[in-house]
PDB file of C-alpha atoms in Angstrom:
ATOM      1  CA  MET A   1      -9.862 -21.136  -0.818  1.00  0.00           C
ATOM      2  CA  ASN A   2      -8.452 -18.930   1.949  1.00  0.00           C
ATOM      3  CA  LYS A   3      -9.546 -15.307   2.149  1.00  0.00           C
ATOM      4  CA  GLY A   4      -7.914 -12.324   3.799  1.00  0.00           C
ATOM      5  CA  VAL A   5      -4.891 -10.060   3.432  1.00  0.00           C
ATOM      6  CA  ILE A   6      -1.763  -9.640   5.562  1.00  0.00           C
ATOM      7  CA  SER A   7      -0.230  -6.154   5.256  1.00  0.00           C
ATOM      8  CA  LEU A   8       3.416  -6.079   6.346  1.00  0.00           C
ATOM      9  CA  GLY A   9       5.457  -2.988   7.126  1.00  0.00           C
ATOM     10  CA  GLU A  10       5.321   0.385   8.808  1.00  0.00           C
ATOM     11  CA  ALA A  11       2.648   1.939  10.996  1.00  0.00           C
ATOM     12  CA  LEU A  12       3.555   5.573  11.659  1.00  0.00           C
ATOM     13  CA  ILE A  13       2.063   8.830  12.853  1.00  0.00           C
ATOM     14  CA  ASP A  14       1.392  11.419  10.158  1.00  0.00           C
ATOM     15  CA  PHE A  15       1.197  15.029  11.270  1.00  0.00           C
ATOM     16  CA  ILE A  16      -1.198  16.640   8.773  1.00  0.00           C
ATOM     17  CA  PRO A  17      -1.329  20.441   8.318  1.00  0.00           C
ATOM     18  CA  LEU A  18      -4.646  22.066   9.179  1.00  0.00           C
ATOM     19  CA  ASP A  19      -3.915  25.282   7.267  1.00  0.00           C
ATOM     20  CA  GLN A  20      -2.401  26.204   3.908  1.00  0.00           C
ATOM     21  CA  GLU A  21       0.623  27.792   5.594  1.00  0.00           C
ATOM     22  CA  ASN A  22       1.444  24.465   7.324  1.00  0.00           C
ATOM     23  CA  LEU A  23       1.509  26.140  10.745  1.00  0.00           C
ATOM     24  CA  THR A  24      -0.880  23.881  12.692  1.00  0.00           C
ATOM     25  CA  TYR A  25      -0.797  20.087  12.532  1.00  0.00           C
ATOM     26  CA  GLN A  26      -3.105  17.258  13.542  1.00  0.00           C
ATOM     27  CA  LYS A  27      -1.945  13.801  14.651  1.00  0.00           C
ATOM     28  CA  SER A  28      -3.173  11.153  12.223  1.00  0.00           C
ATOM     29  CA  PRO A  29      -2.435   7.394  12.034  1.00  0.00           C
ATOM     30  CA  GLY A  30      -0.588   6.375   8.868  1.00  0.00           C
ATOM     31  CA  GLY A  31       2.120   4.331   7.193  1.00  0.00           C
ATOM     32  CA  ALA A  32       1.287   2.839   3.779  1.00  0.00           C
ATOM     33  CA  PRO A  33       0.865  -0.845   4.780  1.00  0.00           C
ATOM     34  CA  ALA A  34      -1.128   0.180   7.866  1.00  0.00           C
ATOM     35  CA  ASN A  35      -3.337   2.372   5.678  1.00  0.00           C
ATOM     36  CA  VAL A  36      -3.906  -0.554   3.321  1.00  0.00           C
ATOM     37  CA  SER A  37      -4.830  -2.827   6.225  1.00  0.00           C
ATOM     38  CA  VAL A  38      -7.453  -0.320   7.391  1.00  0.00           C
ATOM     39  CA  GLY A  39      -8.656   0.285   3.840  1.00  0.00           C
ATOM     40  CA  LEU A  40      -9.241  -3.440   3.425  1.00  0.00           C
ATOM     41  CA  ALA A  41     -11.092  -3.718   6.726  1.00  0.00           C
ATOM     42  CA  ARG A  42     -13.289  -0.771   5.692  1.00  0.00           C
ATOM     43  CA  LEU A  43     -14.084  -2.668   2.491  1.00  0.00           C
ATOM     44  CA  GLY A  44     -15.140  -5.741   4.463  1.00  0.00           C
ATOM     45  CA  VAL A  45     -12.006  -7.839   3.882  1.00  0.00           C
ATOM     46  CA  LYS A  46     -10.405  -9.938   6.633  1.00  0.00           C
ATOM     47  CA  SER A  47      -7.346  -7.805   7.323  1.00  0.00           C
ATOM     48  CA  THR A  48      -4.262  -8.521   9.438  1.00  0.00           C
ATOM     49  CA  PHE A  49      -1.391  -6.113  10.109  1.00  0.00           C
ATOM     50  CA  LEU A  50       2.124  -7.476  10.640  1.00  0.00           C
ATOM     51  CA  GLY A  51       4.672  -5.023  11.999  1.00  0.00           C
ATOM     52  CA  LYS A  52       6.235  -3.315  14.994  1.00  0.00           C
ATOM     53  CA  VAL A  53       5.680   0.010  16.769  1.00  0.00           C
ATOM     54  CA  GLY A  54       7.145   1.556  19.891  1.00  0.00           C
ATOM     55  CA  ASP A  55       5.590   0.727  23.246  1.00  0.00           C
ATOM     56  CA  ASP A  56       4.895   4.439  23.616  1.00  0.00           C
ATOM     57  CA  VAL A  57       1.861   6.693  23.503  1.00  0.00           C
ATOM     58  CA  LEU A  58       1.937   6.869  19.697  1.00  0.00           C
ATOM     59  CA  GLY A  59       2.430   3.130  19.224  1.00  0.00           C
ATOM     60  CA  ARG A  60      -0.436   2.288  21.551  1.00  0.00           C
ATOM     61  CA  PHE A  61      -2.562   4.866  19.729  1.00  0.00           C
ATOM     62  CA  LEU A  62      -1.821   3.104  16.428  1.00  0.00           C
ATOM     63  CA  GLN A  63      -2.600  -0.316  17.896  1.00  0.00           C
ATOM     64  CA  GLU A  64      -5.932   0.902  19.239  1.00  0.00           C
ATOM     65  CA  THR A  65      -6.786   2.742  16.023  1.00  0.00           C
ATOM     66  CA  LEU A  66      -6.189  -0.289  13.797  1.00  0.00           C
ATOM     67  CA  ARG A  67      -8.146  -2.485  16.197  1.00  0.00           C
ATOM     68  CA  ASN A  68     -11.062  -0.042  16.193  1.00  0.00           C
ATOM     69  CA  TYR A  69     -11.149  -0.121  12.394  1.00  0.00           C
ATOM     70  CA  GLY A  70     -11.483  -3.906  12.492  1.00  0.00           C
ATOM     71  CA  VAL A  71      -7.890  -4.881  11.691  1.00  0.00           C
ATOM     72  CA  ASP A  72      -6.442  -7.966  13.409  1.00  0.00           C
ATOM     73  CA  VAL A  73      -3.523  -6.543  15.428  1.00  0.00           C
ATOM     74  CA  SER A  74      -2.448  -9.790  17.099  1.00  0.00           C
ATOM     75  CA  THR A  75       0.765  -9.617  15.019  1.00  0.00           C
ATOM     76  CA  LEU A  76       1.432  -5.916  15.684  1.00  0.00           C
ATOM     77  CA  ILE A  77       4.347  -6.025  18.131  1.00  0.00           C
ATOM     78  CA  LEU A  78       5.048  -3.268  20.658  1.00  0.00           C
ATOM     79  CA  THR A  79       8.703  -2.781  21.598  1.00  0.00           C
ATOM     80  CA  GLU A  80      10.373  -0.733  24.332  1.00  0.00           C
ATOM     81  CA  SER A  81      13.684  -0.593  22.457  1.00  0.00           C
ATOM     82  CA  ALA A  82      12.639   1.846  19.692  1.00  0.00           C
ATOM     83  CA  ARG A  83      10.184   4.675  19.136  1.00  0.00           C
ATOM     84  CA  THR A  84       7.207   4.868  16.804  1.00  0.00           C
ATOM     85  CA  GLY A  85       8.004   6.745  13.593  1.00  0.00           C
ATOM     86  CA  VAL A  86       6.656  10.230  12.907  1.00  0.00           C
ATOM     87  CA  VAL A  87       6.107  11.888   9.519  1.00  0.00           C
ATOM     88  CA  PHE A  88       5.299  15.547   8.869  1.00  0.00           C
ATOM     89  CA  VAL A  89       3.175  15.904   5.736  1.00  0.00           C
ATOM     90  CA  THR A  90       3.244  19.234   3.897  1.00  0.00           C
ATOM     91  CA  ASN A  91       0.414  19.970   1.469  1.00  0.00           C
ATOM     92  CA  ALA A  92       0.782  22.089  -1.661  1.00  0.00           C
ATOM     93  CA  GLU A  93      -2.056  24.099  -3.213  1.00  0.00           C
ATOM     94  CA  ASN A  94      -2.887  21.330  -5.702  1.00  0.00           C
ATOM     95  CA  GLY A  95      -3.415  18.780  -2.925  1.00  0.00           C
ATOM     96  CA  GLU A  96      -0.101  16.983  -3.544  1.00  0.00           C
ATOM     97  CA  ARG A  97       2.188  16.428  -0.575  1.00  0.00           C
ATOM     98  CA  SER A  98       5.774  16.038   0.600  1.00  0.00           C
ATOM     99  CA  PHE A  99       7.062  14.009   3.553  1.00  0.00           C
ATOM    100  CA  ASP A 100       9.626  14.689   6.288  1.00  0.00           C
ATOM    101  CA  PHE A 101      10.445  11.607   8.376  1.00  0.00           C
ATOM    102  CA  TYR A 102      11.523  11.838  12.023  1.00  0.00           C
ATOM    103  CA  ILE A 103      12.828   9.124  14.378  1.00  0.00           C
ATOM    104  CA  ASN A 104      14.909   7.188  11.889  1.00  0.00           C
ATOM    105  CA  PRO A 105      15.300   4.276  12.355  1.00  0.00           C
ATOM    106  CA  SER A 106      11.886   3.840  13.947  1.00  0.00           C
ATOM    107  CA  ALA A 107      10.395   0.752  15.589  1.00  0.00           C
ATOM    108  CA  ASP A 108       9.044  -0.689  12.333  1.00  0.00           C
ATOM    109  CA  ARG A 109      12.635  -1.314  11.155  1.00  0.00           C
ATOM    110  CA  PHE A 110      13.233  -3.714  14.057  1.00  0.00           C
ATOM    111  CA  LEU A 111      10.749  -6.417  13.093  1.00  0.00           C
ATOM    112  CA  ASN A 112      12.828  -9.584  12.867  1.00  0.00           C
ATOM    113  CA  ALA A 113      12.299 -12.892  11.094  1.00  0.00           C
ATOM    114  CA  GLU A 114      12.030 -14.880  14.343  1.00  0.00           C
ATOM    115  CA  GLU A 115       8.926 -12.868  15.275  1.00  0.00           C
ATOM    116  CA  ILE A 116       7.027 -14.057  12.200  1.00  0.00           C
ATOM    117  CA  SER A 117       5.054 -17.287  12.597  1.00  0.00           C
ATOM    118  CA  ASP A 118       4.683 -19.568   9.572  1.00  0.00           C
ATOM    119  CA  GLU A 119       1.205 -20.467  10.808  1.00  0.00           C
ATOM    120  CA  LEU A 120      -0.053 -16.950  10.038  1.00  0.00           C
ATOM    121  CA  PHE A 121       0.361 -17.547   6.308  1.00  0.00           C
ATOM    122  CA  ALA A 122      -1.774 -20.693   6.257  1.00  0.00           C
ATOM    123  CA  HIS A 123      -5.003 -18.734   6.713  1.00  0.00           C
ATOM    124  CA  HIS A 124      -4.803 -15.810   4.254  1.00  0.00           C
ATOM    125  CA  ARG A 125      -4.922 -15.349   0.492  1.00  0.00           C
ATOM    126  CA  ILE A 126      -2.671 -12.321  -0.085  1.00  0.00           C
ATOM    127  CA  LEU A 127       0.508 -10.843   1.437  1.00  0.00           C
ATOM    128  CA  HIS A 128       0.993  -7.133   0.749  1.00  0.00           C
ATOM    129  CA  PHE A 129       4.278  -5.302   1.413  1.00  0.00           C
ATOM    130  CA  GLY A 130       6.285  -2.221   0.417  1.00  0.00           C
ATOM    131  CA  SER A 131       9.932  -1.235   0.215  1.00  0.00           C
ATOM    132  CA  ILE A 132      10.375   0.733   3.456  1.00  0.00           C
ATOM    133  CA  SER A 133      10.694  -2.491   5.454  1.00  0.00           C
ATOM    134  CA  MET A 134      13.508  -3.426   3.020  1.00  0.00           C
ATOM    135  CA  ILE A 135      15.682  -0.401   3.855  1.00  0.00           C
ATOM    136  CA  SER A 136      17.643  -1.950   6.733  1.00  0.00           C
ATOM    137  CA  GLU A 137      18.049  -5.005   8.924  1.00  0.00           C
ATOM    138  CA  PRO A 138      16.429  -6.762  10.668  1.00  0.00           C
ATOM    139  CA  SER A 139      13.170  -5.807   8.917  1.00  0.00           C
ATOM    140  CA  ARG A 140      14.694  -6.582   5.497  1.00  0.00           C
ATOM    141  CA  SER A 141      15.229 -10.231   6.424  1.00  0.00           C
ATOM    142  CA  ALA A 142      11.818 -10.353   8.098  1.00  0.00           C
ATOM    143  CA  THR A 143      10.184  -9.109   4.896  1.00  0.00           C
ATOM    144  CA  LYS A 144      12.051 -11.633   2.753  1.00  0.00           C
ATOM    145  CA  LYS A 145      11.057 -14.443   5.098  1.00  0.00           C
ATOM    146  CA  ALA A 146       7.409 -13.376   5.002  1.00  0.00           C
ATOM    147  CA  VAL A 147       7.384 -13.253   1.197  1.00  0.00           C
ATOM    148  CA  GLN A 148       9.106 -16.638   0.904  1.00  0.00           C
ATOM    149  CA  THR A 149       6.749 -18.266   3.414  1.00  0.00           C
ATOM    150  CA  ALA A 150       3.679 -16.745   1.759  1.00  0.00           C
ATOM    151  CA  LYS A 151       4.755 -18.084  -1.635  1.00  0.00           C
ATOM    152  CA  GLU A 152       5.356 -21.536  -0.176  1.00  0.00           C
ATOM    153  CA  LYS A 153       1.799 -21.456   1.210  1.00  0.00           C
ATOM    154  CA  GLY A 154       0.410 -20.550  -2.210  1.00  0.00           C
ATOM    155  CA  MET A 155      -0.506 -16.957  -1.341  1.00  0.00           C
ATOM    156  CA  LEU A 156      -0.567 -14.100  -3.835  1.00  0.00           C
ATOM    157  CA  ILE A 157       2.140 -11.468  -3.332  1.00  0.00           C
ATOM    158  CA  SER A 158       1.227  -7.787  -3.684  1.00  0.00           C
ATOM    159  CA  TYR A 159       4.056  -5.235  -3.873  1.00  0.00           C
ATOM    160  CA  ASP A 160       3.740  -1.443  -3.718  1.00  0.00           C
ATOM    161  CA  PRO A 161       7.292  -0.051  -3.401  1.00  0.00           C
ATOM    162  CA  ASN A 162       5.945   3.333  -2.204  1.00  0.00           C
ATOM    163  CA  LEU A 163       9.248   5.075  -2.926  1.00  0.00           C
ATOM    164  CA  ARG A 164      10.412   7.533  -0.250  1.00  0.00           C
ATOM    165  CA  LEU A 165      13.943   8.442  -1.335  1.00  0.00           C
ATOM    166  CA  GLY A 166      14.622  10.532   1.770  1.00  0.00           C
ATOM    167  CA  LEU A 167      14.729   7.357   3.862  1.00  0.00           C
ATOM    168  CA  TRP A 168      17.395   5.613   1.755  1.00  0.00           C
ATOM    169  CA  GLU A 169      21.159   6.090   1.984  1.00  0.00           C
ATOM    170  CA  SER A 170      21.335   6.602  -1.797  1.00  0.00           C
ATOM    171  CA  GLU A 171      19.225   6.428  -4.945  1.00  0.00           C
ATOM    172  CA  GLU A 172      21.334   3.506  -6.139  1.00  0.00           C
ATOM    173  CA  ARG A 173      20.634   1.484  -2.998  1.00  0.00           C
ATOM    174  CA  ALA A 174      16.920   2.269  -3.213  1.00  0.00           C
ATOM    175  CA  LYS A 175      16.706   1.154  -6.839  1.00  0.00           C
ATOM    176  CA  GLU A 176      18.762  -1.990  -6.287  1.00  0.00           C
ATOM    177  CA  THR A 177      16.675  -3.082  -3.287  1.00  0.00           C
ATOM    178  CA  ILE A 178      13.293  -2.274  -4.822  1.00  0.00           C
ATOM    179  CA  VAL A 179      14.193  -4.102  -8.044  1.00  0.00           C
ATOM    180  CA  SER A 180      15.400  -7.153  -6.073  1.00  0.00           C
ATOM    181  CA  MET A 181      11.809  -7.946  -5.030  1.00  0.00           C
ATOM    182  CA  LEU A 182      10.058  -7.419  -8.374  1.00  0.00           C
ATOM    183  CA  SER A 183      10.267 -11.071  -9.415  1.00  0.00           C
ATOM    184  CA  GLU A 184       8.419 -12.074  -6.222  1.00  0.00           C
ATOM    185  CA  ALA A 185       5.323 -10.023  -7.084  1.00  0.00           C
ATOM    186  CA  ASP A 186       2.073 -11.344  -8.515  1.00  0.00           C
ATOM    187  CA  ILE A 187       0.512  -7.882  -8.261  1.00  0.00           C
ATOM    188  CA  LEU A 188       2.665  -4.755  -8.637  1.00  0.00           C
ATOM    189  CA  LYS A 189       1.435  -1.190  -8.149  1.00  0.00           C
ATOM    190  CA  LEU A 190       3.612   1.735  -9.240  1.00  0.00           C
ATOM    191  CA  SER A 191       3.148   5.426  -9.861  1.00  0.00           C
ATOM    192  CA  GLU A 192       4.478   6.848 -13.141  1.00  0.00           C
ATOM    193  CA  GLU A 193       7.378   8.385 -11.204  1.00  0.00           C
ATOM    194  CA  GLU A 194       8.247   5.048  -9.593  1.00  0.00           C
ATOM    195  CA  LEU A 195       8.150   3.297 -12.974  1.00  0.00           C
ATOM    196  CA  THR A 196      10.600   5.866 -14.352  1.00  0.00           C
ATOM    197  CA  PHE A 197      12.837   5.541 -11.282  1.00  0.00           C
ATOM    198  CA  ILE A 198      12.989   1.743 -11.578  1.00  0.00           C
ATOM    199  CA  THR A 199      13.348   1.425 -15.358  1.00  0.00           C
ATOM    200  CA  GLY A 200      14.897   4.738 -16.414  1.00  0.00           C
ATOM    201  CA  GLU A 201      12.133   5.131 -18.998  1.00  0.00           C
ATOM    202  CA  GLU A 202       9.889   8.209 -19.215  1.00  0.00           C
ATOM    203  CA  ASN A 203       7.492   6.410 -21.554  1.00  0.00           C
ATOM    204  CA  VAL A 204       5.132   4.044 -19.719  1.00  0.00           C
ATOM    205  CA  GLU A 205       5.035   1.382 -22.454  1.00  0.00           C
ATOM    206  CA  ALA A 206       8.844   1.358 -22.666  1.00  0.00           C
ATOM    207  CA  GLY A 207       9.041   1.011 -18.880  1.00  0.00           C
ATOM    208  CA  ILE A 208       6.565  -1.873 -18.873  1.00  0.00           C
ATOM    209  CA  LYS A 209       8.576  -3.594 -21.605  1.00  0.00           C
ATOM    210  CA  LYS A 210      11.639  -3.468 -19.351  1.00  0.00           C
ATOM    211  CA  LEU A 211       9.608  -4.935 -16.477  1.00  0.00           C
ATOM    212  CA  SER A 212       8.522  -7.893 -18.649  1.00  0.00           C
ATOM    213  CA  HIS A 213      11.790  -9.568 -17.672  1.00  0.00           C
ATOM    214  CA  TYR A 214      10.383 -10.112 -14.161  1.00  0.00           C
ATOM    215  CA  LYS A 215       7.265 -11.971 -15.387  1.00  0.00           C
ATOM    216  CA  ILE A 216       4.848 -10.098 -13.101  1.00  0.00           C
ATOM    217  CA  PRO A 217       1.276 -11.287 -13.832  1.00  0.00           C
ATOM    218  CA  VAL A 218      -0.495  -7.950 -13.217  1.00  0.00           C
ATOM    219  CA  ILE A 219       0.966  -4.429 -13.077  1.00  0.00           C
ATOM    220  CA  PHE A 220      -1.008  -1.306 -12.152  1.00  0.00           C
ATOM    221  CA  ILE A 221       0.367   2.136 -13.030  1.00  0.00           C
ATOM    222  CA  THR A 222      -1.407   5.010 -11.270  1.00  0.00           C
ATOM    223  CA  MET A 223      -1.456   8.447 -12.884  1.00  0.00           C
ATOM    224  CA  GLY A 224      -3.392  10.581 -10.395  1.00  0.00           C
ATOM    225  CA  GLY A 225      -6.165  12.516 -12.085  1.00  0.00           C
ATOM    226  CA  GLU A 226      -5.372  10.818 -15.407  1.00  0.00           C
ATOM    227  CA  GLY A 227      -6.534   7.438 -14.122  1.00  0.00           C
ATOM    228  CA  SER A 228      -4.611   4.173 -14.185  1.00  0.00           C
ATOM    229  CA  LEU A 229      -3.158   1.652 -16.610  1.00  0.00           C
ATOM    230  CA  VAL A 230      -3.224  -2.119 -16.168  1.00  0.00           C
ATOM    231  CA  PHE A 231      -0.799  -4.478 -17.871  1.00  0.00           C
ATOM    232  CA  THR A 232      -0.751  -8.270 -18.102  1.00  0.00           C
ATOM    233  CA  PRO A 233       1.389 -10.428 -20.432  1.00  0.00           C
ATOM    234  CA  ASP A 234      -1.614 -10.705 -22.803  1.00  0.00           C
ATOM    235  CA  TYR A 235      -3.350  -7.319 -22.778  1.00  0.00           C
ATOM    236  CA  SER A 236      -3.503  -3.834 -21.287  1.00  0.00           C
ATOM    237  CA  LEU A 237      -6.292  -1.422 -20.405  1.00  0.00           C
ATOM    238  CA  ARG A 238      -6.815   2.134 -19.243  1.00  0.00           C
ATOM    239  CA  VAL A 239      -9.326   3.133 -16.553  1.00  0.00           C
ATOM    240  CA  PRO A 240     -10.156   6.845 -16.182  1.00  0.00           C
ATOM    241  CA  ALA A 241     -10.069   8.502 -12.776  1.00  0.00           C
ATOM    242  CA  MET A 242     -13.203   9.690 -11.051  1.00  0.00           C
ATOM    243  CA  LYS A 243     -13.122  13.491 -11.095  1.00  0.00           C
ATOM    244  CA  VAL A 244     -12.897  14.985  -7.592  1.00  0.00           C
ATOM    245  CA  LYS A 245     -11.370  18.084  -6.012  1.00  0.00           C
ATOM    246  CA  ALA A 246      -8.203  16.791  -4.353  1.00  0.00           C
ATOM    247  CA  VAL A 247      -8.185  17.912  -0.724  1.00  0.00           C
ATOM    248  CA  ASP A 248      -5.409  15.617   0.519  1.00  0.00           C
ATOM    249  CA  THR A 249      -3.840  12.804  -1.514  1.00  0.00           C
ATOM    250  CA  THR A 250      -2.010  11.256   1.480  1.00  0.00           C
ATOM    251  CA  GLY A 251      -4.096   8.069   1.543  1.00  0.00           C
ATOM    252  CA  ALA A 252      -5.287   7.961  -2.081  1.00  0.00           C
ATOM    253  CA  GLY A 253      -2.683   5.489  -3.347  1.00  0.00           C
ATOM    254  CA  ASP A 254      -3.255   3.200  -0.372  1.00  0.00           C
ATOM    255  CA  ALA A 255      -7.019   3.390  -0.926  1.00  0.00           C
ATOM    256  CA  PHE A 256      -6.416   2.372  -4.552  1.00  0.00           C
ATOM    257  CA  VAL A 257      -4.320  -0.602  -3.418  1.00  0.00           C
ATOM    258  CA  SER A 258      -6.997  -1.601  -0.896  1.00  0.00           C
ATOM    259  CA  GLY A 259      -9.557  -1.544  -3.690  1.00  0.00           C
ATOM    260  CA  ILE A 260      -7.396  -3.712  -5.937  1.00  0.00           C
ATOM    261  CA  LEU A 261      -6.691  -6.242  -3.185  1.00  0.00           C
ATOM    262  CA  HIS A 262     -10.391  -6.345  -2.308  1.00  0.00           C
ATOM    263  CA  GLY A 263     -10.955  -7.507  -5.888  1.00  0.00           C
ATOM    264  CA  PHE A 264      -8.220 -10.132  -5.861  1.00  0.00           C
ATOM    265  CA  ASN A 265      -9.401 -11.422  -2.489  1.00  0.00           C
ATOM    266  CA  GLU A 266     -12.882 -11.977  -3.945  1.00  0.00           C
ATOM    267  CA  TYR A 267     -11.631 -13.455  -7.228  1.00  0.00           C
ATOM    268  CA  GLU A 268     -11.850 -17.255  -7.188  1.00  0.00           C
ATOM    269  CA  GLY A 269      -9.820 -18.180 -10.276  1.00  0.00           C
ATOM    270  CA  SER A 270      -6.122 -18.271 -11.071  1.00  0.00           C
ATOM    271  CA  LEU A 271      -4.275 -15.187 -12.294  1.00  0.00           C
ATOM    272  CA  SER A 272      -3.880 -16.711 -15.764  1.00  0.00           C
ATOM    273  CA  GLU A 273      -7.677 -16.854 -16.063  1.00  0.00           C
ATOM    274  CA  LEU A 274      -8.220 -13.153 -15.328  1.00  0.00           C
ATOM    275  CA  THR A 275     -10.181 -11.512 -18.125  1.00  0.00           C
ATOM    276  CA  LYS A 276      -9.978  -7.912 -19.243  1.00  0.00           C
ATOM    277  CA  GLU A 277     -13.473  -7.441 -17.802  1.00  0.00           C
ATOM    278  CA  ASP A 278     -12.383  -8.859 -14.422  1.00  0.00           C
ATOM    279  CA  LEU A 279      -9.474  -6.436 -14.178  1.00  0.00           C
ATOM    280  CA  GLU A 280     -11.476  -3.494 -15.451  1.00  0.00           C
ATOM    281  CA  GLY A 281     -14.068  -4.071 -12.727  1.00  0.00           C
ATOM    282  CA  MET A 282     -11.394  -4.343 -10.023  1.00  0.00           C
ATOM    283  CA  THR A 283      -9.637  -1.216 -11.262  1.00  0.00           C
ATOM    284  CA  ARG A 284     -12.822   0.859 -11.474  1.00  0.00           C
ATOM    285  CA  PHE A 285     -13.605  -0.120  -7.886  1.00  0.00           C
ATOM    286  CA  ALA A 286     -10.053   0.821  -6.829  1.00  0.00           C
ATOM    287  CA  SER A 287     -10.166   4.112  -8.739  1.00  0.00           C
ATOM    288  CA  VAL A 288     -13.340   5.184  -6.944  1.00  0.00           C
ATOM    289  CA  SER A 289     -11.795   4.145  -3.621  1.00  0.00           C
ATOM    290  CA  GLY A 290      -8.706   6.261  -4.336  1.00  0.00           C
ATOM    291  CA  ALA A 291     -10.729   9.254  -5.510  1.00  0.00           C
ATOM    292  CA  LEU A 292     -12.925   9.245  -2.413  1.00  0.00           C
ATOM    293  CA  ALA A 293      -9.800   9.182  -0.232  1.00  0.00           C
ATOM    294  CA  ALA A 294      -8.243  12.102  -2.135  1.00  0.00           C
ATOM    295  CA  ALA A 295     -11.371  14.175  -1.553  1.00  0.00           C
ATOM    296  CA  THR A 296     -11.043  13.876   2.239  1.00  0.00           C
ATOM    297  CA  LYS A 297      -8.298  15.059   4.625  1.00  0.00           C
ATOM    298  CA  GLY A 298      -6.111  12.459   6.330  1.00  0.00           C
ATOM    299  CA  ALA A 299      -4.959   8.938   5.493  1.00  0.00           C
ATOM    300  CA  MET A 300      -6.902   6.289   7.432  1.00  0.00           C
ATOM    301  CA  THR A 301      -9.712   8.721   8.211  1.00  0.00           C
ATOM    302  CA  ALA A 302     -10.249   9.238   4.466  1.00  0.00           C
ATOM    303  CA  LEU A 303     -10.493   5.558   3.502  1.00  0.00           C
ATOM    304  CA  PRO A 304     -13.979   4.733   2.164  1.00  0.00           C
ATOM    305  CA  THR A 305     -16.318   1.880   3.040  1.00  0.00           C
ATOM    306  CA  LYS A 306     -17.472  -0.724   0.544  1.00  0.00           C
ATOM    307  CA  ASP A 307     -20.967   0.812   0.524  1.00  0.00           C
ATOM    308  CA  GLU A 308     -19.554   4.257  -0.321  1.00  0.00           C
ATOM    309  CA  VAL A 309     -17.584   2.861  -3.267  1.00  0.00           C
ATOM    310  CA  GLU A 310     -20.454   0.725  -4.555  1.00  0.00           C
ATOM    311  CA  ASP A 311     -22.925   3.626  -4.311  1.00  0.00           C
ATOM    312  CA  ILE A 312     -20.784   5.629  -6.742  1.00  0.00           C
ATOM    313  CA  LEU A 313     -20.295   2.670  -9.077  1.00  0.00           C
ATOM    314  CA  MET A 314     -24.058   2.098  -9.153  1.00  0.00           C
ATOM    315  CA  LYS A 315     -24.680   5.768 -10.008  1.00  0.00           C
ATOM    316  CA  ASP A 316     -22.150   5.543 -12.854  1.00  0.00           C
ATOM    317  CA  MET A 317     -24.030   2.575 -14.305  1.00  0.00           C
ATOM    318  CA  LYS A 318     -27.362   4.427 -14.428  1.00  0.00           C
TER     319      LYS A 318
END
C-alpha cells in the first residue's frame, strides 16, 4: 500500500502581530495546505506540496522553508506572472484571530490542470485540499483534476474547506462551491461555524444529518477548547481537547488535520473497517497536535513533532 500525502492549494505569507496592539508584525510562512504539508513532515509522514507561488522573494522563501521542513517541493511551481499572497493576521485577547488578505488574486490561483502530472498520484495514499483553490480559474479546474485523478488511483480524499468569506465574491458562491466538492471527500474536517454555514443548522447533529446525503465516510467537527466530534455512518464519538493557554490559534486547525492524516496514512485497512477505537486514537493524537500548535505563536513554526505529541499521549496514559 502506498504511503504519503499530497497537500494541494495555497502557500502564503502570514504577517503575525508581535504585540497586543497589532503594531509590529513578523513574517511567517503559512497557507492552510502548506501548513498541513509541514505538519505532516514534522510528524514523519512523506509529504508533498502541490501549488504555485510567485517567483519573488516571498515565494522563494516559502519554497526554501517547506524544503527545510522536509516537504517535497518538486511540484511547487514558481511563476513570474503573479505575486505570492500575503495575509495580515490580527490576534484578539482570547487568542482567536482574523485575516486580511492582500494581493488578490495571488499566484496560488494560477495553478492550472496542465501543470499537474498524473504520475504524482500513483505514489501517495492521500490527497488533501481546501476551498481557496476553488475560488477562481484556473486553480478550480486544477483542483478538480487532482481530485478526479487521485480517486482514479484509489487515493483517499481529505477536504478541509477552511472558509475565508472575505476571499469570495459572495456567500452564495462560497457555499455553492464548497458544497460541490463534499461528495468527493472520504475525510471531511469542519469547524462548528463551517458546518452551520454549509447546512444552515446551528445544532451539530442536525447539520450532520443534512450532510448524510453526501455519504462521507468520516467527518470531524472541531470545537476549539471543547474538543472535537467524529461521525461515521455507523457511530459517533467525542474527544475532549487538551487544556492549554491559547497563544495563537493560527495553525491549530492545520495541526489537527495533520494529526488526523498521520493516522489515516498509517492505517492499513479500508474505511469501512475503521473501529471506534481506531478513530478515537487518531483523534486524540490530532487533538494534542492542535493544542500544542495553539500554545505557540505562528503557523508552521508552531507545528509539533511526532515525539512531542507522543510524549503527551504517554503521560496521559500513566
